[in-house]
Coordinates of C-alpha atoms and ligand atoms in Angstrom, one line a residue:
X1 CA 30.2 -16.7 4.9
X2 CA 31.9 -15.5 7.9
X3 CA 29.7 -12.8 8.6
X4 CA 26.6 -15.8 8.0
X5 CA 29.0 -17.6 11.0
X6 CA 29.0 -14.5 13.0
X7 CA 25.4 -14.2 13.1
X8 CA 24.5 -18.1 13.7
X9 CA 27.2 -17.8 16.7
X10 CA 24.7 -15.6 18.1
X11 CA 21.7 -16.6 17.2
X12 CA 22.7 -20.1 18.9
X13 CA 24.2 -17.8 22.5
X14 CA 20.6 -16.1 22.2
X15 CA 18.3 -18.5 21.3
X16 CA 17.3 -19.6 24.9
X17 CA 16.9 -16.1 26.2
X18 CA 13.3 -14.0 26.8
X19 CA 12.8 -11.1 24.4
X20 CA 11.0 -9.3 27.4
X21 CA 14.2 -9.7 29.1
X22 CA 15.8 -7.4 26.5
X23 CA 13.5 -4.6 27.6
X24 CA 14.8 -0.9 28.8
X25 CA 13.4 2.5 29.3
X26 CA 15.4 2.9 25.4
X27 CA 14.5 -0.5 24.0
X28 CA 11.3 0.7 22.2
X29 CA 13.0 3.9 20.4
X30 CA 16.3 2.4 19.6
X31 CA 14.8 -0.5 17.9
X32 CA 12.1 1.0 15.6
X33 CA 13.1 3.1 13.1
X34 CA 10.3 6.2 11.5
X35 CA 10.4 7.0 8.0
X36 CA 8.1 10.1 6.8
X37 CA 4.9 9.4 9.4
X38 CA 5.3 6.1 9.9
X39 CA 6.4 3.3 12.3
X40 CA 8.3 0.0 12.1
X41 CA 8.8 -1.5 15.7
X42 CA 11.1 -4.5 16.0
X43 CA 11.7 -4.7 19.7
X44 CA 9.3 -7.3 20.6
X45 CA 12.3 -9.3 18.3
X46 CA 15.5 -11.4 19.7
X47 CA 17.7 -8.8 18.1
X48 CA 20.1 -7.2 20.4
X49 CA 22.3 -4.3 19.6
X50 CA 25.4 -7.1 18.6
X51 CA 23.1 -9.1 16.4
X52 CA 21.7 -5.8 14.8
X53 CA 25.4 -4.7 14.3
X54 CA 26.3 -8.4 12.9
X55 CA 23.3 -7.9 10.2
X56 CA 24.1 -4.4 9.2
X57 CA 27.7 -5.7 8.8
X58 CA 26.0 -8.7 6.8
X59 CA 24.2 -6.6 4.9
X60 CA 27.5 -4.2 3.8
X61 CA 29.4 -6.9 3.2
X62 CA 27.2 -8.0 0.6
X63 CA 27.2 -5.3 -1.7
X64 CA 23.2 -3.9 -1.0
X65 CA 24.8 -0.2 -1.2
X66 CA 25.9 -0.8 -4.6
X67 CA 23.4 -2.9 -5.5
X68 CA 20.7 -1.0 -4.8
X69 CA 22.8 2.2 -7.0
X70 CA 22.9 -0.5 -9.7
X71 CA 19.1 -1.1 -9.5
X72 CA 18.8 3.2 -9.2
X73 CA 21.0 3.5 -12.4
X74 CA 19.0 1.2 -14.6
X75 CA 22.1 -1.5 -14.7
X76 CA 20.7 -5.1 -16.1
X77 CA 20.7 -6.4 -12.6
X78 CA 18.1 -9.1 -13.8
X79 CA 20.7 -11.1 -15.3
X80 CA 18.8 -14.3 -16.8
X81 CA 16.7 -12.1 -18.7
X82 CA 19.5 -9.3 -19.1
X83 CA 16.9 -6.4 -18.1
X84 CA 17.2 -3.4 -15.8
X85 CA 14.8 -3.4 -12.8
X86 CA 13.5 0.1 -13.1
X87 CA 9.6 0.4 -11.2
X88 CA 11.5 3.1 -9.0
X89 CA 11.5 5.0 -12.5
X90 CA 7.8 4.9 -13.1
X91 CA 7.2 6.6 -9.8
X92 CA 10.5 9.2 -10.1
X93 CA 10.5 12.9 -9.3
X94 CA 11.0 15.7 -12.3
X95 CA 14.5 16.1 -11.4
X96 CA 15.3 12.4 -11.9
X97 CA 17.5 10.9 -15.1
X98 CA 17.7 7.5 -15.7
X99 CA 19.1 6.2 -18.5
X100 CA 18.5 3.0 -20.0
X101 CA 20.4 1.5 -23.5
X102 CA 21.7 5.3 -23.7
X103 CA 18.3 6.5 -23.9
X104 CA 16.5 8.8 -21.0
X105 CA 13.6 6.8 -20.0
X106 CA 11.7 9.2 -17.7
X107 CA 10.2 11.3 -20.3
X108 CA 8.6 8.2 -22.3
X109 CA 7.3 7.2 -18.4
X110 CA 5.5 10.5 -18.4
X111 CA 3.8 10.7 -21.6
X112 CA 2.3 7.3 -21.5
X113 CA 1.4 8.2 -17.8
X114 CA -0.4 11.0 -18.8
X115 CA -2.2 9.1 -21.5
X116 CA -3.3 6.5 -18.9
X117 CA -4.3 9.8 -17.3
X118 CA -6.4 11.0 -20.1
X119 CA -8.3 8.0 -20.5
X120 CA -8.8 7.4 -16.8
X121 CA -10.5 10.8 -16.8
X122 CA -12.2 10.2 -20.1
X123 CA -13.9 7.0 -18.5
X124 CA -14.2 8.9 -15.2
X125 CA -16.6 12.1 -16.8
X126 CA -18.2 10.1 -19.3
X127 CA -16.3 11.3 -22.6
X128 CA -15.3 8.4 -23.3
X129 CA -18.7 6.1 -23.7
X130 CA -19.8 2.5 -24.2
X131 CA -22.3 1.9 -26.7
X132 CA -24.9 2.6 -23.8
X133 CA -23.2 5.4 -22.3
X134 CA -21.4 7.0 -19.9
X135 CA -19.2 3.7 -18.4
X136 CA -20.6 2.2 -15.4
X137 CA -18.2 -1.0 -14.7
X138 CA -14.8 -1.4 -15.7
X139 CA -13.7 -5.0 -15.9
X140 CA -9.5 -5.4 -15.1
X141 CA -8.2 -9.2 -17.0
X142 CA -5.0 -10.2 -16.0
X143 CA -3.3 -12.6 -13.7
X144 CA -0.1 -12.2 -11.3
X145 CA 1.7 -9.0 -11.6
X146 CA -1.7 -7.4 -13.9
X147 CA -3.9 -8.4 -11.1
X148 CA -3.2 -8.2 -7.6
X149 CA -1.1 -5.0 -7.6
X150 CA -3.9 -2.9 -8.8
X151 CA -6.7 -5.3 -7.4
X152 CA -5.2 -4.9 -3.9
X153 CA -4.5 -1.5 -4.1
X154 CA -8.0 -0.7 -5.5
X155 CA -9.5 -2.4 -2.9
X156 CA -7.1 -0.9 -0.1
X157 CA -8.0 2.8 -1.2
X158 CA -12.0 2.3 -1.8
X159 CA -12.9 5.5 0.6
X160 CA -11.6 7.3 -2.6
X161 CA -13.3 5.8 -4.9
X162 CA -15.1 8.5 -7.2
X163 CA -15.3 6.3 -10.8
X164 CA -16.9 3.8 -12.1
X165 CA -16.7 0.2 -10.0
X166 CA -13.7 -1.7 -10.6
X167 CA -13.5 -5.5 -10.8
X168 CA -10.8 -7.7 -11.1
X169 CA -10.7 -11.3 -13.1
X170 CA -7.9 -13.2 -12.9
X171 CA -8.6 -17.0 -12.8
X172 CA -9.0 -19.2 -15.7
X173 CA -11.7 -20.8 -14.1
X174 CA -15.0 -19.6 -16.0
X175 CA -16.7 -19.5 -12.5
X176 CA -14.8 -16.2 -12.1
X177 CA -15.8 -14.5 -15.2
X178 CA -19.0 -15.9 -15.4
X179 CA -19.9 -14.2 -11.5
X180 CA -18.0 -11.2 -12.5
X181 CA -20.1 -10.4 -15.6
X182 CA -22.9 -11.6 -14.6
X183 CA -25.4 -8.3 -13.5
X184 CA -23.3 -6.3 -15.7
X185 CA -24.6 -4.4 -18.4
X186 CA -22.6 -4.9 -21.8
X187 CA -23.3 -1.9 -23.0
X188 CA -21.7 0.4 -20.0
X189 CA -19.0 -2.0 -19.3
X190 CA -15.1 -1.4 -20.1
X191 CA -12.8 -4.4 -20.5
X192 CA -9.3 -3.6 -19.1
X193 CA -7.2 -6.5 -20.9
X194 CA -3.5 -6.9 -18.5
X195 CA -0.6 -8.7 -19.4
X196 CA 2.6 -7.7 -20.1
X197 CA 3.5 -10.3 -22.5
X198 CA -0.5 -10.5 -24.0
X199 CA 0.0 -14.3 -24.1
X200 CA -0.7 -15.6 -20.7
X201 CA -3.0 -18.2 -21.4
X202 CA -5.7 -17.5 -18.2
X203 CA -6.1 -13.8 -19.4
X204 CA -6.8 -14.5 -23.1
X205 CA -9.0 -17.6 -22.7
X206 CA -10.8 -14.6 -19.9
X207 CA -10.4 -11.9 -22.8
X208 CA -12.0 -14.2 -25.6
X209 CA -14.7 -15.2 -23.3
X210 CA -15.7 -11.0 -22.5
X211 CA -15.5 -10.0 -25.9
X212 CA -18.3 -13.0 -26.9
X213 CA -20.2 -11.4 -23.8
X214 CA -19.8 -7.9 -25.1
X215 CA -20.5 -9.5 -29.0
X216 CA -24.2 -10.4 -27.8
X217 CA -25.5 -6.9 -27.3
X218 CA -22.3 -4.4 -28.6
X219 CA -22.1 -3.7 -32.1
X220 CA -18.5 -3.6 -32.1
X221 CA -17.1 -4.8 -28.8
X222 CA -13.1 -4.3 -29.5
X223 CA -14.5 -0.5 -28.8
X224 CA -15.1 -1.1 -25.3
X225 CA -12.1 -2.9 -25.0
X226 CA -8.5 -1.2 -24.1
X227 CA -5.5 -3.0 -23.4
X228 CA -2.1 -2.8 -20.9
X229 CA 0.9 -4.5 -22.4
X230 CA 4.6 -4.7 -23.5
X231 CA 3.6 -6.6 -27.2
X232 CA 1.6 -3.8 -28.7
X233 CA 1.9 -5.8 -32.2
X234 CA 0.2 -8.4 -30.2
X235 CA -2.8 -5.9 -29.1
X236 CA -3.3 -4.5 -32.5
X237 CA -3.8 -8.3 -33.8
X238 CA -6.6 -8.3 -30.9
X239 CA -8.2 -5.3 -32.7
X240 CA -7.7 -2.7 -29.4
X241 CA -7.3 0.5 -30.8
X242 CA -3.4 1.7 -30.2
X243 CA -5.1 4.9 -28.8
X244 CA -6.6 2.5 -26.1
X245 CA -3.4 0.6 -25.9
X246 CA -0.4 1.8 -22.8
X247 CA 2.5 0.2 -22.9
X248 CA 5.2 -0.1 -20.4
X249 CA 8.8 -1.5 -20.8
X250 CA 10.7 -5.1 -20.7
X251 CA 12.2 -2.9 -17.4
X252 CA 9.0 -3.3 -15.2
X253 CA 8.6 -6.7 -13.8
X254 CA 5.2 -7.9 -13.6
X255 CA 4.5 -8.3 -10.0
X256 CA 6.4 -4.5 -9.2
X257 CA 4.0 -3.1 -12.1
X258 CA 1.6 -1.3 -10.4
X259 CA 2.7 2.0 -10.9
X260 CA 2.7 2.3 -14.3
X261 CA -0.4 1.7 -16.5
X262 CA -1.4 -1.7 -14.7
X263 CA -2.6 0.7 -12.6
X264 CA -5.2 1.8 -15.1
X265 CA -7.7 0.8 -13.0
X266 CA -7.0 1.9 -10.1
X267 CA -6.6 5.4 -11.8
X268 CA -9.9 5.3 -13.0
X269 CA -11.3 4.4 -9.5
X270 CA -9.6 7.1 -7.8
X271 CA -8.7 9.3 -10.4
X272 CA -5.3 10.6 -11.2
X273 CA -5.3 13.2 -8.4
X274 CA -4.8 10.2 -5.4
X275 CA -2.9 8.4 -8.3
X276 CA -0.3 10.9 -8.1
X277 CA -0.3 10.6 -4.3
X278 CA 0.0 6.9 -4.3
X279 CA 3.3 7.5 -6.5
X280 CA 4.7 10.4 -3.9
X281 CA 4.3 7.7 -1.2
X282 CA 6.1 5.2 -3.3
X283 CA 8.7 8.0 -4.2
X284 CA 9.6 9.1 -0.2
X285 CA 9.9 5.8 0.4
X286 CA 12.6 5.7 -2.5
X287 CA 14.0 8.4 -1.2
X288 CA 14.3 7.6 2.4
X289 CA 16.2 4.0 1.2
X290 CA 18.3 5.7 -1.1
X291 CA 19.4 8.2 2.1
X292 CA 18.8 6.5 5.7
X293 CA 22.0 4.5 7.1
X294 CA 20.9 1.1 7.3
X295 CA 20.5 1.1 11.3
X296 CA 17.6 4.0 10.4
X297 CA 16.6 2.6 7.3
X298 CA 12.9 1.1 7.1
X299 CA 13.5 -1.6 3.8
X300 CA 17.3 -2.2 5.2
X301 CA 15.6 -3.4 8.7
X302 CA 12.3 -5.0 8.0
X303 CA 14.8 -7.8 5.4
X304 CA 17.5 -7.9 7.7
X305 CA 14.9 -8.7 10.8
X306 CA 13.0 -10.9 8.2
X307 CA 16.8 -12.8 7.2
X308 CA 17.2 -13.2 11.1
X309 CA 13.9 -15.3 11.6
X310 CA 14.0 -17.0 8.4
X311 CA 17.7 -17.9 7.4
X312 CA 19.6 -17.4 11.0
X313 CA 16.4 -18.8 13.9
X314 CA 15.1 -21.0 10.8
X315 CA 11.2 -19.8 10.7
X316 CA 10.3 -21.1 7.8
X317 CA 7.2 -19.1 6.8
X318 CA 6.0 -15.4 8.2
X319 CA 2.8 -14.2 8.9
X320 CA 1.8 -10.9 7.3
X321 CA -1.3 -9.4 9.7
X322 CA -3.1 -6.1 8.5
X323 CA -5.2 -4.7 11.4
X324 CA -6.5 -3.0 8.2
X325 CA -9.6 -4.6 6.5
X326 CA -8.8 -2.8 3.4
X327 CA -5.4 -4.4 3.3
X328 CA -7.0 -8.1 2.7
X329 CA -5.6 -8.4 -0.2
X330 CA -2.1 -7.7 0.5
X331 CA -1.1 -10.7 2.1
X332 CA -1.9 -12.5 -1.3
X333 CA -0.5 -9.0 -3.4
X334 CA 2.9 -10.0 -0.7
X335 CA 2.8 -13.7 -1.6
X336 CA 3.7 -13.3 -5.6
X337 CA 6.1 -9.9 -4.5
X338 CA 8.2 -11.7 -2.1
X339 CA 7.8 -15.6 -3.2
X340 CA 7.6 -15.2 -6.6
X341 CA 11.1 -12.8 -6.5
X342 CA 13.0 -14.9 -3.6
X343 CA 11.9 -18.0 -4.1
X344 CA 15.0 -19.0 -5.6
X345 CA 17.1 -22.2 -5.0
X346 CA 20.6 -21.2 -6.8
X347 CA 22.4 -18.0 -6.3
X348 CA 23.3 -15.3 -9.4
X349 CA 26.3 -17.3 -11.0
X350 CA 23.9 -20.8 -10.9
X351 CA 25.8 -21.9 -7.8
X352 CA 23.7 -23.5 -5.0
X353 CA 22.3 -20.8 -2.3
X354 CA 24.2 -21.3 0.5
X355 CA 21.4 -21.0 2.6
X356 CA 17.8 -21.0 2.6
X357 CA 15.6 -19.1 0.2
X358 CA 13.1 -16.4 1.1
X359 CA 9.8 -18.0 3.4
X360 CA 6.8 -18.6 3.0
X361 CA 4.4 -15.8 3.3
X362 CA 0.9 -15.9 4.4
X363 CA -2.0 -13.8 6.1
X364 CA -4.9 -12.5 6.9
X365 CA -6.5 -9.3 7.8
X366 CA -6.8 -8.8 12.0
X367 CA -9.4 -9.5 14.0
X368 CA -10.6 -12.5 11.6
X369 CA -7.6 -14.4 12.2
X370 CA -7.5 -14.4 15.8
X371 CA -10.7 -16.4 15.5
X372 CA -9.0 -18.9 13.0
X373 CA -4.9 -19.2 13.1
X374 CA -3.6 -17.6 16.0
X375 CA -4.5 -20.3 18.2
X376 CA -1.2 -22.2 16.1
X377 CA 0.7 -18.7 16.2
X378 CA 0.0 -18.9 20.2
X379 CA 0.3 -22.3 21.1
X380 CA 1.6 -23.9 17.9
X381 CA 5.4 -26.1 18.5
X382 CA 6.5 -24.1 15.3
X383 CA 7.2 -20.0 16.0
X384 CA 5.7 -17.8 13.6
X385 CA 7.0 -14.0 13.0
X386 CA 4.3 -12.0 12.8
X387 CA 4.3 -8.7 11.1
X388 CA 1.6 -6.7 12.1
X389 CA 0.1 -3.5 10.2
X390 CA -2.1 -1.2 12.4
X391 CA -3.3 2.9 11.4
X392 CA -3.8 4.9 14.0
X393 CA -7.5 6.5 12.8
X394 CA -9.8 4.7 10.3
X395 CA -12.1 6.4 7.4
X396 CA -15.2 5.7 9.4
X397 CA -14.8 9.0 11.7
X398 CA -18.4 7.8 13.3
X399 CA -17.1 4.2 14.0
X400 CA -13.8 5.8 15.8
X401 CA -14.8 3.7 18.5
X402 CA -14.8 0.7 16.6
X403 CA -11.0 1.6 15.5
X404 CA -9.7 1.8 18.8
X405 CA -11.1 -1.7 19.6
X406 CA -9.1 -3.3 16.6
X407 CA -5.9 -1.3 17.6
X408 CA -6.4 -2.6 21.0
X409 CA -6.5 -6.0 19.5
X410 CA -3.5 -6.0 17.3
X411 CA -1.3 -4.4 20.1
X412 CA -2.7 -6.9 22.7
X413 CA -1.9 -9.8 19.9
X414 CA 2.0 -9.0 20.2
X415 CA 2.1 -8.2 23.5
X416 CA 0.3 -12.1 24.1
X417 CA 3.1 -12.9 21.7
X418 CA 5.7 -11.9 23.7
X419 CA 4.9 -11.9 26.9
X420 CA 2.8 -15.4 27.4
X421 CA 1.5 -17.0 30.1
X422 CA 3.0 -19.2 32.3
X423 CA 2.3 -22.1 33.5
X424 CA 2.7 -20.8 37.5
X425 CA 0.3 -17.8 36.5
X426 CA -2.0 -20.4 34.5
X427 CA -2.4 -22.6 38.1
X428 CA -3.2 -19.4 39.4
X429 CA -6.3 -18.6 37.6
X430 CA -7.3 -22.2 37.7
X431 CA -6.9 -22.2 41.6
X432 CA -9.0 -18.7 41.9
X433 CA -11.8 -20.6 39.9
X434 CA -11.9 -23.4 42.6
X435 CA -10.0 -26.1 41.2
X436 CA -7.8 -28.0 43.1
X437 CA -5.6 -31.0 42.6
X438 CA -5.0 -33.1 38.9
X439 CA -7.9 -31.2 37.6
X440 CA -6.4 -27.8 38.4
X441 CA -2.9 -29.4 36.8
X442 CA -4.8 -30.6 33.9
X443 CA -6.8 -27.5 32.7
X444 CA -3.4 -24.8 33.8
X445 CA -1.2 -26.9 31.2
X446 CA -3.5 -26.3 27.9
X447 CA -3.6 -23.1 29.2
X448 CA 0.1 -22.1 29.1
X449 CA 1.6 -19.9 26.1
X450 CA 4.9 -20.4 25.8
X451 CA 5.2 -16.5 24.9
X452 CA 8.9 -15.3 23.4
X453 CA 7.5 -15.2 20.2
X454 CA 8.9 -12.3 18.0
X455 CA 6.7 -9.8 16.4
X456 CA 7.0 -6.1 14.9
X457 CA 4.8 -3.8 14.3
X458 CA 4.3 -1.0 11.0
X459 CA 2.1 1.8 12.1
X460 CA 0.8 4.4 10.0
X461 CA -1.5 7.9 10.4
X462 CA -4.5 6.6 8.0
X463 CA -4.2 3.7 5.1
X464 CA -4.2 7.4 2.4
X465 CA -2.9 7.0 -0.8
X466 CA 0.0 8.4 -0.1
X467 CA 0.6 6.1 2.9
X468 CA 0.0 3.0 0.5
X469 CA 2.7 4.0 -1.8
X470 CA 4.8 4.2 1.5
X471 CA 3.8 0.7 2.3
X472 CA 4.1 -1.0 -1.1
X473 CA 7.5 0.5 -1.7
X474 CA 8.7 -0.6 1.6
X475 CA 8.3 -3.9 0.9
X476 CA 9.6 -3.8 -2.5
X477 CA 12.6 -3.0 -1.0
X478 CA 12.6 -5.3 1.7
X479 CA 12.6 -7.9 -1.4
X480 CA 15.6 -6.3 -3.2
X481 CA 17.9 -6.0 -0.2
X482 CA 17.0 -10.0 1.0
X483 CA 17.0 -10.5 -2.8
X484 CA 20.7 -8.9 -2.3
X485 CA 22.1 -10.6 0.7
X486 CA 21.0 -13.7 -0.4
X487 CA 22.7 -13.2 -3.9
X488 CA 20.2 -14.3 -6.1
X489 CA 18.0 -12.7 -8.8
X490 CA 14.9 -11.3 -7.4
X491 CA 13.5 -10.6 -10.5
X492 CA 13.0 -13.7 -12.9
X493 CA 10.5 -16.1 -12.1
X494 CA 11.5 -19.4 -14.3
X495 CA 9.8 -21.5 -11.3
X496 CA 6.8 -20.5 -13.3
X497 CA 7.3 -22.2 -16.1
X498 CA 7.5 -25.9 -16.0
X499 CA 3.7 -26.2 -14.7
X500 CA 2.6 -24.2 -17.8
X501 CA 3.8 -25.4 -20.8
X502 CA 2.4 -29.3 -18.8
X503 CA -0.9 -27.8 -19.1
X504 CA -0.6 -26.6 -22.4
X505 CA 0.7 -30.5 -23.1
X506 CA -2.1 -31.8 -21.0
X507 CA -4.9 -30.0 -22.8
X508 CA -5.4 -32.7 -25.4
X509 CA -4.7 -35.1 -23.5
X510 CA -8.2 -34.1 -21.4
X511 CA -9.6 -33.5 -24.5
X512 CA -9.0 -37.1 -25.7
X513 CA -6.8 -36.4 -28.5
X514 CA -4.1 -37.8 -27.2
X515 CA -3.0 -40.6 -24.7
X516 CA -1.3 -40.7 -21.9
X517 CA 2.1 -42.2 -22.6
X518 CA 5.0 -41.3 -20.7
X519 CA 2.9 -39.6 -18.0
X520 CA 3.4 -41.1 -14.4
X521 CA 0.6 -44.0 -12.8
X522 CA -1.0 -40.6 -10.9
X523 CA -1.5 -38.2 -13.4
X524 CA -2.9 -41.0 -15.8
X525 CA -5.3 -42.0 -13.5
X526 CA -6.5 -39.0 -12.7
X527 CA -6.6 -37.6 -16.2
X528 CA -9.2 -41.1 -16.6
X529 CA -11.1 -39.6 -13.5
X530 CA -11.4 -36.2 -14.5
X531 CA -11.8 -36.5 -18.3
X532 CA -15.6 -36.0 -19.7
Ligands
LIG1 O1 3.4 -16.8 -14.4 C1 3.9 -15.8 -13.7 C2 3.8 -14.4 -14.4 O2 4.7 -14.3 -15.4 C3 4.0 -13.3 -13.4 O3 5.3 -13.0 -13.2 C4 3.2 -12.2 -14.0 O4 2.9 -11.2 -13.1 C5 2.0 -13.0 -14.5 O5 2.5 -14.2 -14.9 C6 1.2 -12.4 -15.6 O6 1.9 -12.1 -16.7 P1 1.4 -11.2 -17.9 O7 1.2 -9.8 -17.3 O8 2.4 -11.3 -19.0 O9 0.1 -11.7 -18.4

């Protein structure tokens, strides 16, 4: 606590200072830290060399260094479900040994890796076929962790796309099925059934309602079907053939699964070749937090700059900003990795956190946002960190032109952010337009932007595979080390629990077959509005 003391001592002596102020020739380079090609930039951040000494010190007295050897070794650092937290395994060089329950654990990885492999290239070159064919559509069910990992990722990498077309169904709501499978052809279509546990109620309803789809013009649809999941006695009850079936370990959390076989479909959109570059990306980045002191370390900085706006300045959410259309999905793919793992209110031994839990996350891909949100992020009472993403080239090499015009926005963006306008300037430009007096006073105030408003910035060559795997990795890691400051357990998620097994209870009473006693005045009443 006295290093949490430290650091609110100076964030209260620096609150009322201009981050433009902090600018020298060295600012830029001493406060961005590079990492195999790419770029985080936090000096458009209240940070100052004593603060950034303070967090490091923070961040050393609170064990990350040997937590993050624990995580490395395969310890059960998930204590409430007494697992290891091992995805840095499923991406691991050759040379690696982890051992898990006395057994090595890499060599299982890479077997079912290369059966995800062989089917992937099966679907890809047509030896594996639906009843009409070579596979035209593959189909991913799941929800969470067995959707948005490989749904973002898929969508992130399309320019190397060379399979069949993915698509992704995660919502129990039928509308999403129903607009997903409708125009595709039963007969050419492969259903990619995700889920860990293979009881999450949104992806089996989903399942249940393909396979009737499938029934109506395949012979024997459970042939089309192949599953990804822990419970492979649970699989085999669903009639997938086990040679259809990958499996992963209690080890791999959900929501950091996406390098394993949840990743199915992604492999079979871009084929094992990028697959394996999307895991070397994800393995430098292991490599580099394993090795980089923490003042040069990427995931070390971007938590301990996120634990300065959230816990120390009290920001209270932080905007995740891809200038990188392909990265729409990441913002929502950040949401469950970061909320979903810090989101916690009581620390390791059950003890209340002594501070606040990890923020809210939220985004959306640049330029669309600055014609929605930024007008709060600007001129908003509340500051909002943004974290920008920007590449330096696009795919498009024809539209380079366009791609300078959304770099140009995403660096003009922070630099608004920081520098603002103020009032005196905003008079200015209203007086050069002619207007004088009240009226002049009156349109210069709405016009002001307060400015001092902290951003950083990841750049990157090209959003490649390879590049990807840097990014998701990064952020992984970012989770673990705030996950380790804070002292909690990033990798449980009982928050999720209490709203499922309501609906489960509430289903009959919708149905009608049973009443609503001992639910509260709002639900009932609602349940008598929304029953049919
Ligand atoms: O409800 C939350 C959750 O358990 C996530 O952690 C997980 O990613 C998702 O549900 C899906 O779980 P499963 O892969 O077991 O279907």
């Amino acid at each position: 606590m006295e290093k949490w003391a430290k650091l609110q001592a100076l964030q209260t002596a620096t609150a009322n200072r201009h981050i433009l102020d902090l600018f020298d020739e060295a600012r830029a380079a001493e406060f961005s830290v590079s990492a195999d090609g790419m770029l985080f930039d936090y000096s458009k951040t209240n940070i100052d060399s004593a603060t950034r000494a303070a967090l490091v010190e923070l961040a050393e007295a609170s064990g990350v260094a040997e937590k993050r050897a624990a995580m490395f070794a395969g310890d059960r650092i998930n204590l409430t479900e007494g697992r290891a937290v091992l995805h840095v395994a499923l991406r691991a060089g050759e040379d690696a040994s982890i051992i898990v329950n006395g057994k090595y654990v890499l060599p299982e990885v890479s077997r079912i890796r290369s059966a995800c492999y062989d089917f992937a290239t099966a679907v890809r070159d047509g030896s594996f076929v639906g009843q009409g064919g070579k596979i035209t559509d593959v189909v991913n069910i799941g929800i969470g962790g067995s959707d948005l990992g490989p749904a973002m990722a898929t969508l992130a990498l399309s320019p190397y796309h060379d399979g069949p077309r993915v698509h992704f169904v995660s919502n129990v709501d039928g509308a999403h099925i129903h607009d997903t499978l409708k125009g595709l052809n039963p007969e050419t279509t492969l259903i990619i059934v995700a889920s860990k546990t293979f009881t999450t109620i949104e992806t089996m309803t989903n399942a249940d309602t393909a396979k009737r789809w499938m029934a109506a013009k395949v012979a024997n649809p459970a042939t089309q079907f192949a599953a990804v999941s822990t419970a492979s006695e649970k699989t085999l009850a669903y009639g997938i053939d086990p040679t259809r079936v990958f499996g992963f370990e209690d080890w791999v959390g959900g929501r950091y699964s996406v390098w394993g076989p949840i990743g199915l479909s992604l492999m079979i959109a871009i084929g094992p070749a990028a697959f394996d570059q999307f895991l070397a990306g994800a393995r430098a980045m292991d490599q580099h937090f394993l090795t980089a002191p923490f003042t040069q370390n990427m995931p070390v900085m971007l938590a301990l700059v996120g634990l300065w706006h959230n816990q120390l300045c009290g920001h209270a959410t932080r905007a995740v900003l891809p200038y990188d259309q392909r990265l729409a999905r990441l913002p929502a793919y950040l949401q469950q990795l970061e909320m979903e793992s810090n989101g916690k209110r009581v620390a390791l031994d059950g003890s209340d956190l002594a501070t606040h839990s990890g923020p809210v996350v939220w985004g959306e891909p640049g330029t669309n946002g600055q014609h929605a949100f930024y007008q709060l992020i600007h001129q908003g009472t509340r500051v909002i960190p943004c974290e920008f993403l920007v590449a330096r080239r696009g795919h498009e090499a024809d539209l380079a032109h366009q791609h300078l015009l959304l770099v140009a926005n995403c660096l003009a963006q922070a630099e608004a952010l920081l520098r603002g306008r103020s009032l005196d300037e905003a008079r200015a430009i209203q007086a050069q337009k002619g207007l004088m007096g009240d009226a002049l006073e009156l349109q210069a105030r709405h016009r002001v932007f307060p400015g001092n408003r902290p951003s950083t910035v990841l750049a990157y060559d090209r959003l490649t595979p390879f590049v990807l795997g840097q990014i998701l990795a990064l952020y992984e890691h970012r989770v673990f080390v705030e996950g380790a400051i804070l002292g909690l357990n990033s990798y449980d998620q009982w928050g999720v629990e209490l709203g499922k097994e309501l609906a489960v209870a509430l289903q009959p009473v919708l149905e009608g077959t049973a009443g609503t006693k001992g639910k509260d005045g709002s639900t009932a009443a609602l349940v008598a509005f929304l029953r049919v």
